[in-house]
GROMACS .gro file of C-alpha atoms in nm:
model
   69
    1SER     CA    1   1.259  -0.519   0.068
    2LYS     CA    2   1.347  -0.178   0.201
    3TYR     CA    3   0.981  -0.073   0.186
    4SER     CA    4   0.862  -0.363   0.399
    5ASP     CA    5   1.091  -0.242   0.678
    6ILE     CA    6   0.913   0.095   0.699
    7THR     CA    7   0.554   0.002   0.610
    8GLU     CA    8   0.284  -0.224   0.744
    9LEU     CA    9  -0.032  -0.338   0.568
   10GLU     CA   10  -0.340  -0.197   0.733
   11LYS     CA   11  -0.614  -0.311   0.493
   12ILE     CA   12  -0.704  -0.389   0.132
   13LYS     CA   13  -1.043  -0.260   0.021
   14PHE     CA   14  -1.243  -0.345  -0.289
   15ASN     CA   15  -1.577  -0.211  -0.402
   16LYS     CA   16  -1.861  -0.454  -0.348
   17ASN     CA   17  -1.855  -0.746  -0.594
   18LYS     CA   18  -1.538  -0.621  -0.766
   19ARG     CA   19  -1.185  -0.758  -0.771
   20THR     CA   20  -1.036  -0.454  -0.943
   21ASP     CA   21  -0.998  -0.084  -0.861
   22GLY     CA   22  -0.899  -0.170  -0.506
   23GLU     CA   23  -0.727   0.044  -0.250
   24ILE     CA   24  -0.444  -0.065  -0.026
   25ILE     CA   25  -0.392   0.117   0.301
   26LEU     CA   26  -0.039   0.119   0.438
   27ARG     CA   27   0.093   0.245   0.770
   28VAL     CA   28   0.424   0.422   0.716
   29GLN     CA   29   0.695   0.479   0.972
   30ASN     CA   30   0.728   0.845   1.069
   31GLY     CA   31   0.954   1.040   0.834
   32PHE     CA   32   0.923   0.798   0.540
   33GLY     CA   33   0.590   0.917   0.397
   34PRO     CA   34   0.747   1.121   0.115
   35GLU     CA   35   0.970   0.829   0.012
   36ILE     CA   36   0.675   0.590  -0.006
   37GLN     CA   37   0.461   0.848  -0.184
   38HIS     CA   38   0.738   0.888  -0.442
   39ALA     CA   39   0.750   0.509  -0.490
   40THR     CA   40   0.372   0.470  -0.532
   41SER     CA   41   0.377   0.374  -0.901
   42PHE     CA   42   0.656   0.119  -0.839
   43LEU     CA   43   0.464  -0.028  -0.546
   44LEU     CA   44   0.140  -0.048  -0.746
   45ASN     CA   45   0.324  -0.236  -1.022
   46GLN     CA   46   0.477  -0.478  -0.771
   47ILE     CA   47   0.149  -0.538  -0.587
   48ASN     CA   48  -0.050  -0.591  -0.906
   49ALA     CA   49   0.217  -0.828  -1.039
   50ARG     CA   50   0.157  -1.045  -0.729
   51PHE     CA   51  -0.217  -1.046  -0.798
   52GLY     CA   52  -0.159  -1.123  -1.166
   53PHE     CA   53  -0.392  -0.843  -1.279
   54LYS     CA   54  -0.458  -0.477  -1.200
   55ALA     CA   55  -0.634  -0.533  -0.868
   56ILE     CA   56  -0.513  -0.220  -0.688
   57ASN     CA   57  -0.524   0.131  -0.829
   58LYS     CA   58  -0.473   0.344  -0.518
   59ILE     CA   59  -0.244   0.347  -0.218
   60LYS     CA   60  -0.347   0.537   0.093
   61LEU     CA   61  -0.078   0.616   0.348
   62LEU     CA   62  -0.132   0.648   0.722
   63ALA     CA   63   0.119   0.747   0.988
   64MET     CA   64   0.245   0.455   1.192
   65ASN     CA   65   0.250   0.470   1.568
   66SER     CA   66   0.625   0.492   1.638
   67SER     CA   67   0.601   0.241   1.923
   68LYS     CA   68   0.531  -0.042   1.675
   69ILE     CA   69   0.887  -0.039   1.537
   0.00000   0.00000   0.00000
């Protein structure tokens, strides 16, 4: 997808002993933060569809080191 070209999974965090209300941390290529932020609800729906339940409720964005792409 177009988002996988400009993002990279950093980590998925859940509270202790819980499989819901998780947070996914994504590294975003420089300049694309606003686009990913705008697509947050779409991405949450797509991610949770893969899990089969509402596992993730927050996306945190970090700047990607430009040398990785």
